[in-house]
Tab-separated table of C-alpha atoms in Angstrom:
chain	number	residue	atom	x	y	z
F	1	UNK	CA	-16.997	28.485	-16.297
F	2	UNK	CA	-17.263	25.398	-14.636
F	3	UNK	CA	-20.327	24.131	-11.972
F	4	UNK	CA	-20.771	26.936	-9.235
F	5	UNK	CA	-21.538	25.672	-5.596
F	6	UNK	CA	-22.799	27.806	-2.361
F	7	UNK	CA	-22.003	26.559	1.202
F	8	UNK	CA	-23.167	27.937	4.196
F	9	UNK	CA	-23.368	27.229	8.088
F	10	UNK	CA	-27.118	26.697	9.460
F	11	UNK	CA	-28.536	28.540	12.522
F	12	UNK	CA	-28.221	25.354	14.448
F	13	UNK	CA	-24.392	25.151	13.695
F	14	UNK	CA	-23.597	28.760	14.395
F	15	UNK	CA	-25.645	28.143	18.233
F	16	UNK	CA	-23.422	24.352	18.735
F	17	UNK	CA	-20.328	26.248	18.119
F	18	UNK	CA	-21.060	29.107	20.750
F	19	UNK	CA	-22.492	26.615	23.242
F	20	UNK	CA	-25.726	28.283	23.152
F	21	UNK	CA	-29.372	27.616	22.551
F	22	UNK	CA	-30.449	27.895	19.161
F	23	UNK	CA	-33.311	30.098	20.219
F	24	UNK	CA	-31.159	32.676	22.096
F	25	UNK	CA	-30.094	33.734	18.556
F	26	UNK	CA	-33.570	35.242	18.390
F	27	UNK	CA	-33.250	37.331	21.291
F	28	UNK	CA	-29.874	37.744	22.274
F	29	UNK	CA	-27.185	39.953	21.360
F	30	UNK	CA	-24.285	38.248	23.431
F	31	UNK	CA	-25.173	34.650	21.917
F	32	UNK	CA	-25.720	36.051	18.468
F	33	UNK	CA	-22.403	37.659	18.584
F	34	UNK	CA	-20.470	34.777	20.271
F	35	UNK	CA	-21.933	32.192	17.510
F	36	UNK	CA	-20.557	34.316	14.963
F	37	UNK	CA	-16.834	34.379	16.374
F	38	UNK	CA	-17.260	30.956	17.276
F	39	UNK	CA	-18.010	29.900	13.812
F	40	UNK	CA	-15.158	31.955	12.409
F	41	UNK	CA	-11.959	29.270	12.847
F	42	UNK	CA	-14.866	26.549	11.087
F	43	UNK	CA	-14.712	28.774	8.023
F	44	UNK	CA	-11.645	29.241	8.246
F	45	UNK	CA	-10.434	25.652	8.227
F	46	UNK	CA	-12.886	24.940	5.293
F	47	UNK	CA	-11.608	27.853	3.121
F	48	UNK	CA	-15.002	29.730	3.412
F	49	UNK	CA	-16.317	32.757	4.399
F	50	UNK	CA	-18.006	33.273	7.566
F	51	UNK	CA	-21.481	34.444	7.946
F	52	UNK	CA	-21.865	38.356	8.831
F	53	UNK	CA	-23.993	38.713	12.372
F	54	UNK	CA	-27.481	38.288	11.851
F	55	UNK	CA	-30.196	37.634	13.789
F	56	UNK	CA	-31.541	33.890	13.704
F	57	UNK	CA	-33.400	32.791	10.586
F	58	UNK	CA	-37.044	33.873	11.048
F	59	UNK	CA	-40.017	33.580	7.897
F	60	UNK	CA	-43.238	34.290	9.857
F	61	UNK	CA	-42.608	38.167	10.353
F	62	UNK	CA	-45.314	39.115	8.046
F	63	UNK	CA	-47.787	37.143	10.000
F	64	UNK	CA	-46.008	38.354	13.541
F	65	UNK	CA	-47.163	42.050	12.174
F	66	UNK	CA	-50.703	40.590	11.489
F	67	UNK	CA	-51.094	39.332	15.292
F	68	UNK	CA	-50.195	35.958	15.118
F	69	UNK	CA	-48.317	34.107	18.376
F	70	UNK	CA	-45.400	32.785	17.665
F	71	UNK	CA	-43.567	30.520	20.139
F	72	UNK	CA	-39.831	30.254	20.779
F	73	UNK	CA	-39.219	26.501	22.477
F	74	UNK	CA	-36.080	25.915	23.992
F	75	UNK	CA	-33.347	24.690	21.509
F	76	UNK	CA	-35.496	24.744	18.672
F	77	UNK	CA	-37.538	26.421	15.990
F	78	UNK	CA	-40.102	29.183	15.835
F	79	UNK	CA	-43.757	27.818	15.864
F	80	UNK	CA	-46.829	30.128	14.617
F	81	UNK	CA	-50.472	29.380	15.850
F	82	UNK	CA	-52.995	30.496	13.305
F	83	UNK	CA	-54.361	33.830	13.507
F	84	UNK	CA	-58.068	32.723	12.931
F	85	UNK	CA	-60.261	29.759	13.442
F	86	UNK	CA	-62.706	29.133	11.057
F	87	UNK	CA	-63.562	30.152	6.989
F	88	UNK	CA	-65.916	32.680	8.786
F	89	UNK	CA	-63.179	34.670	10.419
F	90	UNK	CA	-62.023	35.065	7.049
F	91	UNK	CA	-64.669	38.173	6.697
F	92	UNK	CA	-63.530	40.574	9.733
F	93	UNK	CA	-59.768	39.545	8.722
F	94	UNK	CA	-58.369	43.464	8.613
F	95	UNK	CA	-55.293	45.047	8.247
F	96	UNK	CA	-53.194	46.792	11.511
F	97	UNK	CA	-53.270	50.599	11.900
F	98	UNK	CA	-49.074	49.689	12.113
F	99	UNK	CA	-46.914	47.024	10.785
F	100	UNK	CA	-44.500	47.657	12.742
F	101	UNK	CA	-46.450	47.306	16.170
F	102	UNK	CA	-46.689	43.798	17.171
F	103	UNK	CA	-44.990	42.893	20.559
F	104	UNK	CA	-42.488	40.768	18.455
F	105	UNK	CA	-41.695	42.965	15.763
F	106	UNK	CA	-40.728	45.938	17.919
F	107	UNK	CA	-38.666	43.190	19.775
F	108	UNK	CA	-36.471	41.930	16.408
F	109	UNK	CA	-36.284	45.811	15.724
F	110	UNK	CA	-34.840	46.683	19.115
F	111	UNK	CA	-32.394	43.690	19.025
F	112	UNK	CA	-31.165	44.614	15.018
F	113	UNK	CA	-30.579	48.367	16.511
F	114	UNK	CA	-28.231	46.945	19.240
F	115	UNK	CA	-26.560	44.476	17.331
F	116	UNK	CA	-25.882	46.640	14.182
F	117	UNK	CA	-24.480	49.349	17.077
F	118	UNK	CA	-21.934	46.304	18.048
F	119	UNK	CA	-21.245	44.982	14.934
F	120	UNK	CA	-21.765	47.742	11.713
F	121	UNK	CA	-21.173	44.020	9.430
F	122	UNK	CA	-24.567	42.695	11.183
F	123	UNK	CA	-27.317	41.923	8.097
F	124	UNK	CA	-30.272	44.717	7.519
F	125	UNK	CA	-32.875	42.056	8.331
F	126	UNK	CA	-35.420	40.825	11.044
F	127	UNK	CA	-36.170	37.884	9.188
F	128	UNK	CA	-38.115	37.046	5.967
F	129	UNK	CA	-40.313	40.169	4.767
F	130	UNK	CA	-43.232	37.566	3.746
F	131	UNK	CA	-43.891	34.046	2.259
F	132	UNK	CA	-45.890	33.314	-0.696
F	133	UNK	CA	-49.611	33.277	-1.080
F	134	UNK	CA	-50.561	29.932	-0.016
F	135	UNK	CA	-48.187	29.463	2.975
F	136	UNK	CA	-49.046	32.714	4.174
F	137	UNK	CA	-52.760	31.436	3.760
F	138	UNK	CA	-52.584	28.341	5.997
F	139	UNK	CA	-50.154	30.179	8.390
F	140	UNK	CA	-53.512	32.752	9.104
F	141	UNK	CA	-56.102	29.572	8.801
F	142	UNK	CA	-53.953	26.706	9.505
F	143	UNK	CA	-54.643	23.528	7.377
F	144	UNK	CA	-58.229	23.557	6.596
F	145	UNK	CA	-57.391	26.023	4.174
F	146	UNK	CA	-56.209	23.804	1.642
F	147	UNK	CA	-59.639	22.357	1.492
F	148	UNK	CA	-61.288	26.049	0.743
F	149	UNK	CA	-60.884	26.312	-2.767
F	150	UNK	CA	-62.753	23.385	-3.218
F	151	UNK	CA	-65.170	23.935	-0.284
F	152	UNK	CA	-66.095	27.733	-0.499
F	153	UNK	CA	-63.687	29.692	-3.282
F	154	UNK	CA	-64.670	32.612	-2.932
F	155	UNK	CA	-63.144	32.862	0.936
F	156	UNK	CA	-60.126	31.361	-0.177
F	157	UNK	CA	-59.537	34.002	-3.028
F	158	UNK	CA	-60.631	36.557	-0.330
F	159	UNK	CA	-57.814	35.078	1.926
F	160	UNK	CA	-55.264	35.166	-0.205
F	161	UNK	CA	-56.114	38.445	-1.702
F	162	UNK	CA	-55.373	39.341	1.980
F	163	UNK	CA	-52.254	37.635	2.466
F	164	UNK	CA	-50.859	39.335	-1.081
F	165	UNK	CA	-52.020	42.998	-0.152
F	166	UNK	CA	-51.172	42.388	3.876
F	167	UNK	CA	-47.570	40.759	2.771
F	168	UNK	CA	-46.793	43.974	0.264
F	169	UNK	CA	-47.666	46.598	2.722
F	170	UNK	CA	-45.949	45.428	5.875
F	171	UNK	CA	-43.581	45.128	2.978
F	172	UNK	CA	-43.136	48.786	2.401
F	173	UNK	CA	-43.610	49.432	6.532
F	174	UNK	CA	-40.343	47.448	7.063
F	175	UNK	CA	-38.436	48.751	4.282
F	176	UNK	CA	-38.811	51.895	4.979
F	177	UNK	CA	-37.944	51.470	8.654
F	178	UNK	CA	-34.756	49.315	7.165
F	179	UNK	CA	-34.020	52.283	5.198
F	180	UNK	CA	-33.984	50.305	2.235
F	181	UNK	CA	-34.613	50.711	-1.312
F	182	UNK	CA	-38.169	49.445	-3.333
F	183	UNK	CA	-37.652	51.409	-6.412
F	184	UNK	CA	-36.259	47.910	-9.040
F	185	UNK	CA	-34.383	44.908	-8.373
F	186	UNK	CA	-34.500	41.230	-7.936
F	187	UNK	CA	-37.298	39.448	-5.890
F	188	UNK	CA	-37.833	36.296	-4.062
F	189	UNK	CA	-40.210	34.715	-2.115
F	190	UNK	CA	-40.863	31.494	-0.634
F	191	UNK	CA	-44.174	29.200	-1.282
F	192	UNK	CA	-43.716	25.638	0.180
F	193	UNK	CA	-47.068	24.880	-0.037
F	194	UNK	CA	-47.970	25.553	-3.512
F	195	UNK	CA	-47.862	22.133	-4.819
F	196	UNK	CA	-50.169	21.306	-2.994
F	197	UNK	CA	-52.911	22.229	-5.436
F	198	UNK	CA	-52.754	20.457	-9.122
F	199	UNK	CA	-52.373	22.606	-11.885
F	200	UNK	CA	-56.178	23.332	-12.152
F	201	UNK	CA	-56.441	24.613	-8.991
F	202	UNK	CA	-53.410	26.365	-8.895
F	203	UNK	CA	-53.547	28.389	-12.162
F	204	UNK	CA	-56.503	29.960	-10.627
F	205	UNK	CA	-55.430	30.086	-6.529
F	206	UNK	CA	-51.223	30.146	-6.873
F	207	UNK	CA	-50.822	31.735	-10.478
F	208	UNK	CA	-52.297	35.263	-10.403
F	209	UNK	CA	-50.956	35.891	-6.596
F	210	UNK	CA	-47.274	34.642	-7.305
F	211	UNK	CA	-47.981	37.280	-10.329
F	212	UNK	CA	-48.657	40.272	-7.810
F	213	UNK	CA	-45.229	39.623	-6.176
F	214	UNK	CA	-43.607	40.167	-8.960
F	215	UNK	CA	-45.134	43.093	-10.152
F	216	UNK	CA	-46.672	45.678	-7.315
F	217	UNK	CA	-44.045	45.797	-4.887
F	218	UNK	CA	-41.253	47.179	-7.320
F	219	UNK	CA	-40.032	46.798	-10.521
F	220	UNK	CA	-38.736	43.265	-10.759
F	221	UNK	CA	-35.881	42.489	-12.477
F	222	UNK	CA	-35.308	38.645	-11.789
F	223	UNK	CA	-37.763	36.979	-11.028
F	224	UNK	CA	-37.076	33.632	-8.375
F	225	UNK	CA	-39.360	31.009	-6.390
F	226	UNK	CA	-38.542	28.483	-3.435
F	227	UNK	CA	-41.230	25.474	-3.572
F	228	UNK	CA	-41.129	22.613	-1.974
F	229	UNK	CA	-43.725	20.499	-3.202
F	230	UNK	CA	-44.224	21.445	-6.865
F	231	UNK	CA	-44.353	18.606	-9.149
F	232	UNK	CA	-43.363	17.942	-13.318
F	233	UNK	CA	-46.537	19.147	-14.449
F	234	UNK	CA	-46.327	22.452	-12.186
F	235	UNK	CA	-43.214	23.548	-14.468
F	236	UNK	CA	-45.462	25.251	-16.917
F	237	UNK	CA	-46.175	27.701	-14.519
F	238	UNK	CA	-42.796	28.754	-14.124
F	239	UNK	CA	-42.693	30.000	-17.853
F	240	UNK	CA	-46.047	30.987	-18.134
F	241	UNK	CA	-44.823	33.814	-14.936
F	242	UNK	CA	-41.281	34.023	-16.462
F	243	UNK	CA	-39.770	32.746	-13.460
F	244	UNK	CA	-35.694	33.241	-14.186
F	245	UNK	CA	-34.613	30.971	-10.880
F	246	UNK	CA	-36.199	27.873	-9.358
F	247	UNK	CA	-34.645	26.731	-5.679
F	248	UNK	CA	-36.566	23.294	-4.878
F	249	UNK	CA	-35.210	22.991	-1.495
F	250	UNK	CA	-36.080	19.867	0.007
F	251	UNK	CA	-38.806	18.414	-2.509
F	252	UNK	CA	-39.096	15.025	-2.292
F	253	UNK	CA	-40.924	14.891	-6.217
F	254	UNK	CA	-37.999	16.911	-8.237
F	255	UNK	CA	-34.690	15.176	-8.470
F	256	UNK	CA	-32.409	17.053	-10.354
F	257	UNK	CA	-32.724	15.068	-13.759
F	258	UNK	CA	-36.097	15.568	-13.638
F	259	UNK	CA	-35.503	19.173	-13.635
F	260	UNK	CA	-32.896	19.535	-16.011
F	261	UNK	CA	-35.692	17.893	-18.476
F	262	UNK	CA	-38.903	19.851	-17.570
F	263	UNK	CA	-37.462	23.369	-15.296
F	264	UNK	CA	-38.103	26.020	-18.408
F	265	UNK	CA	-35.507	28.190	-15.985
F	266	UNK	CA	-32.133	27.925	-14.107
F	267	UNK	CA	-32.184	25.973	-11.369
F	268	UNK	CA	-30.005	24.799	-8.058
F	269	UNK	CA	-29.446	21.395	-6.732
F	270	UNK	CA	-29.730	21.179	-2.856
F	271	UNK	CA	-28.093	18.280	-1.319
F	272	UNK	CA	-30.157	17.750	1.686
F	273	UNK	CA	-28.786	17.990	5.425
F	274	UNK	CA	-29.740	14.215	5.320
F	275	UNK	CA	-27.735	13.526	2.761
F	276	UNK	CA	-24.502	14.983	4.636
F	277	UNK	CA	-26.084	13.126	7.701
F	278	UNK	CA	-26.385	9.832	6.580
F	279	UNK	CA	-24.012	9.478	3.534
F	280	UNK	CA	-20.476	8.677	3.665
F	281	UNK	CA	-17.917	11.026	2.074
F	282	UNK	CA	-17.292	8.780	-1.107
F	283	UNK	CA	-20.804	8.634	-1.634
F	284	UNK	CA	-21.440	12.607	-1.203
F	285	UNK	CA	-18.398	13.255	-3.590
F	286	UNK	CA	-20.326	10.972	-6.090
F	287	UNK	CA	-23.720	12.370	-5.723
F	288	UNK	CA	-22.300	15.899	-6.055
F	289	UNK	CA	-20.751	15.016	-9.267
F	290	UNK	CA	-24.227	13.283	-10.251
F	291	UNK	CA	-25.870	16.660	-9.648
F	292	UNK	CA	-23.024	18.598	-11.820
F	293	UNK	CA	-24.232	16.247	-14.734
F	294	UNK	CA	-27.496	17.383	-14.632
F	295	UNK	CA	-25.685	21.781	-14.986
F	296	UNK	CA	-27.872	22.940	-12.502
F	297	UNK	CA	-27.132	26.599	-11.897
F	298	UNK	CA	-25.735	26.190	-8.657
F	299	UNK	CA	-25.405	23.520	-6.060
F	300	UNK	CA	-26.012	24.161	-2.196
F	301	UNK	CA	-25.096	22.439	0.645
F	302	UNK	CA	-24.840	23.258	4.549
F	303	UNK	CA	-23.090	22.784	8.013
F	304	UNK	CA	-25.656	21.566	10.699
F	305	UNK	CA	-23.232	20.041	12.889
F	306	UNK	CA	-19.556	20.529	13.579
F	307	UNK	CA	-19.657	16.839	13.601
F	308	UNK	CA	-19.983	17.379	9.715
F	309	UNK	CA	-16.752	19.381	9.309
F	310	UNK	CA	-14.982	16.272	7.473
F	311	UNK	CA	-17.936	16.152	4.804
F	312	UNK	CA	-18.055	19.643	4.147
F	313	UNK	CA	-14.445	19.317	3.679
F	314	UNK	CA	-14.963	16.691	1.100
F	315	UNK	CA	-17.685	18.386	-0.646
F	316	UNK	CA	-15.897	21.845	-0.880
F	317	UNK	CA	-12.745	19.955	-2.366
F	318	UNK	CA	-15.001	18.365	-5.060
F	319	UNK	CA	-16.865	21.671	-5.645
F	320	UNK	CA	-13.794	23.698	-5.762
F	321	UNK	CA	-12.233	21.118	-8.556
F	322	UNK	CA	-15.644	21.376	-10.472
F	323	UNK	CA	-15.959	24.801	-10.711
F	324	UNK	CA	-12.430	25.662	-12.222
């Protein structure tokens, strides 16, 4: 079997294609529907298939259930507020009566009811069920929590034994509302901030939490990360929590030679909406082919723009050839 690839069609792409604003595929069942049809002759031209209906990509609805404000600007991409202030507000931090009551919650649930009543196809989801440990930290506190291991550690284990124990329980709420299964199967979660901390610091504040994902929700049977920030000497972590799938998104510190060196686990090889952006098609073909060399276990790449439709092209004709 030869190099596999993944190609997809971004939020922003799907809303260009409709003629409508990005954010009114939060909210709207009309846009969210027209996107997808509009996208449909895209795929079809690339040899792909199109994306079922979903609502718009959304990771903060852990922290929505919590009581967090999120805003929706015009044309562009959710932004939380923390739910606290200070360390202090750490200690009255308490879990809601109901998951499932926050004004925006209810909302996403209302709109998945009416667009899975139009469209049967439409994906089981509201958004994200919850991001890792530390994100999910400075999401609550905001940035000044990634000075509270150092400054007071016994708040910052106390907020991120929160975070875990919130995430896992609205969690079950939202599965169970879903109708969907907890009883064994794969997991993953997304951490972004996690690199942050050096290895010190993180085998005591990242470690054991990423280790309650993976083991009091359900029975995990593969167990994958998304990081962003994670570094060469982080990789010992991965085996040390027998990680089986590493997705570094956009990190800026792991190429992927450096990974195919120092990941203990399979891993895939982003190329980065820049990349498409700015590179010409030659030079994509070639940088594809670069990340082939290094066998990662899958390479990803994405439609932003229409405008992109050429590159894509290119790309999926050099994947397709790679992967017989």
């Amino acid at each position: 079997m030869g190099q596999r690839f993944a190609c997809g069609f971004s939020d922003r792409a799907l809303a260009e294609a409709a003629g409508v604003s990005l954010d009114a595929l939060h909210f709207d069942v009309d846009a969210i529907l027209a996107a997808h049809d509009a996208i449909k002759p895209v795929a079809e031209r690339l040899g792909v298939e199109p994306p079922p209906p979903h609502i718009a990509g959304f990771t903060y609805t852990h922290i929505a259930a919590l009581g967090a404000e999120i805003e929706f600007p015009v044309g562009s991409e959710p932004k939380p507020r923390p739910l606290i202030r200070s360390p202090q507000d750490i200690d009255s931090l308490r879990e809601p009566d109901d998951y499932l009551a926050a004004p925006i919650i209810r909302q996403r649930l209302e709109l998945l009811d009416e667009l899975k009543k139009r469209a049967p196809n439409a994906v089981n989801s509201i958004g994200h069920v919850f991001e890792g440990p530390v994100t999910t930290a400075a999401l609550i506190l905001g940035d000044s929590f990634f000075t509270l291991p150092y400054d007071d550690p016994k708040r910052a284990h106390r907020l991120l034994d929160f975070a875990v124990t919130s995430a896992l329980n609205y969690a079950r709420a939202i599965s169970s509302r879903l109708g969907l299964s907890l009883g064994k199967g794969p997991l993953n979660f997304p951490d972004d901030f996690a690199g942050m901390f050096p290895p010190d610091v993180f085998a005591e504040f990242v470690a054991p939490y990423w280790e309650r994902f993976y083991t009091e929700l359900y029975e995990t049977t593969k167990r994958s990360v998304h990081s962003e920030l994670l570094r060469p000497e982080h990789m010992r972590f991965l085996a040390e929590l027998r990680i089986d799938f590493f997705d570094p998104g956009m990190d800026q510190y792991l190429t992927p030679e450096i990974l195919s060196k120092c990941c203990p686990c399979a891993f895939s090889a982003p190329i980065h909406p820049w990349d498409i952006r700015d590179l010409s098609e030659d030079a994509l073909e070639k940088l594809y082919v670069r990340y082939a060399r290094c066998k990662p276990a899958v390479i990803t790449f994405s439609m932003d723009s229409l405008s992109w439709e050429p590159k894509i092209a290119r790309l999926l004709k050099v994947a397709r050839a790679m992967e017989d």
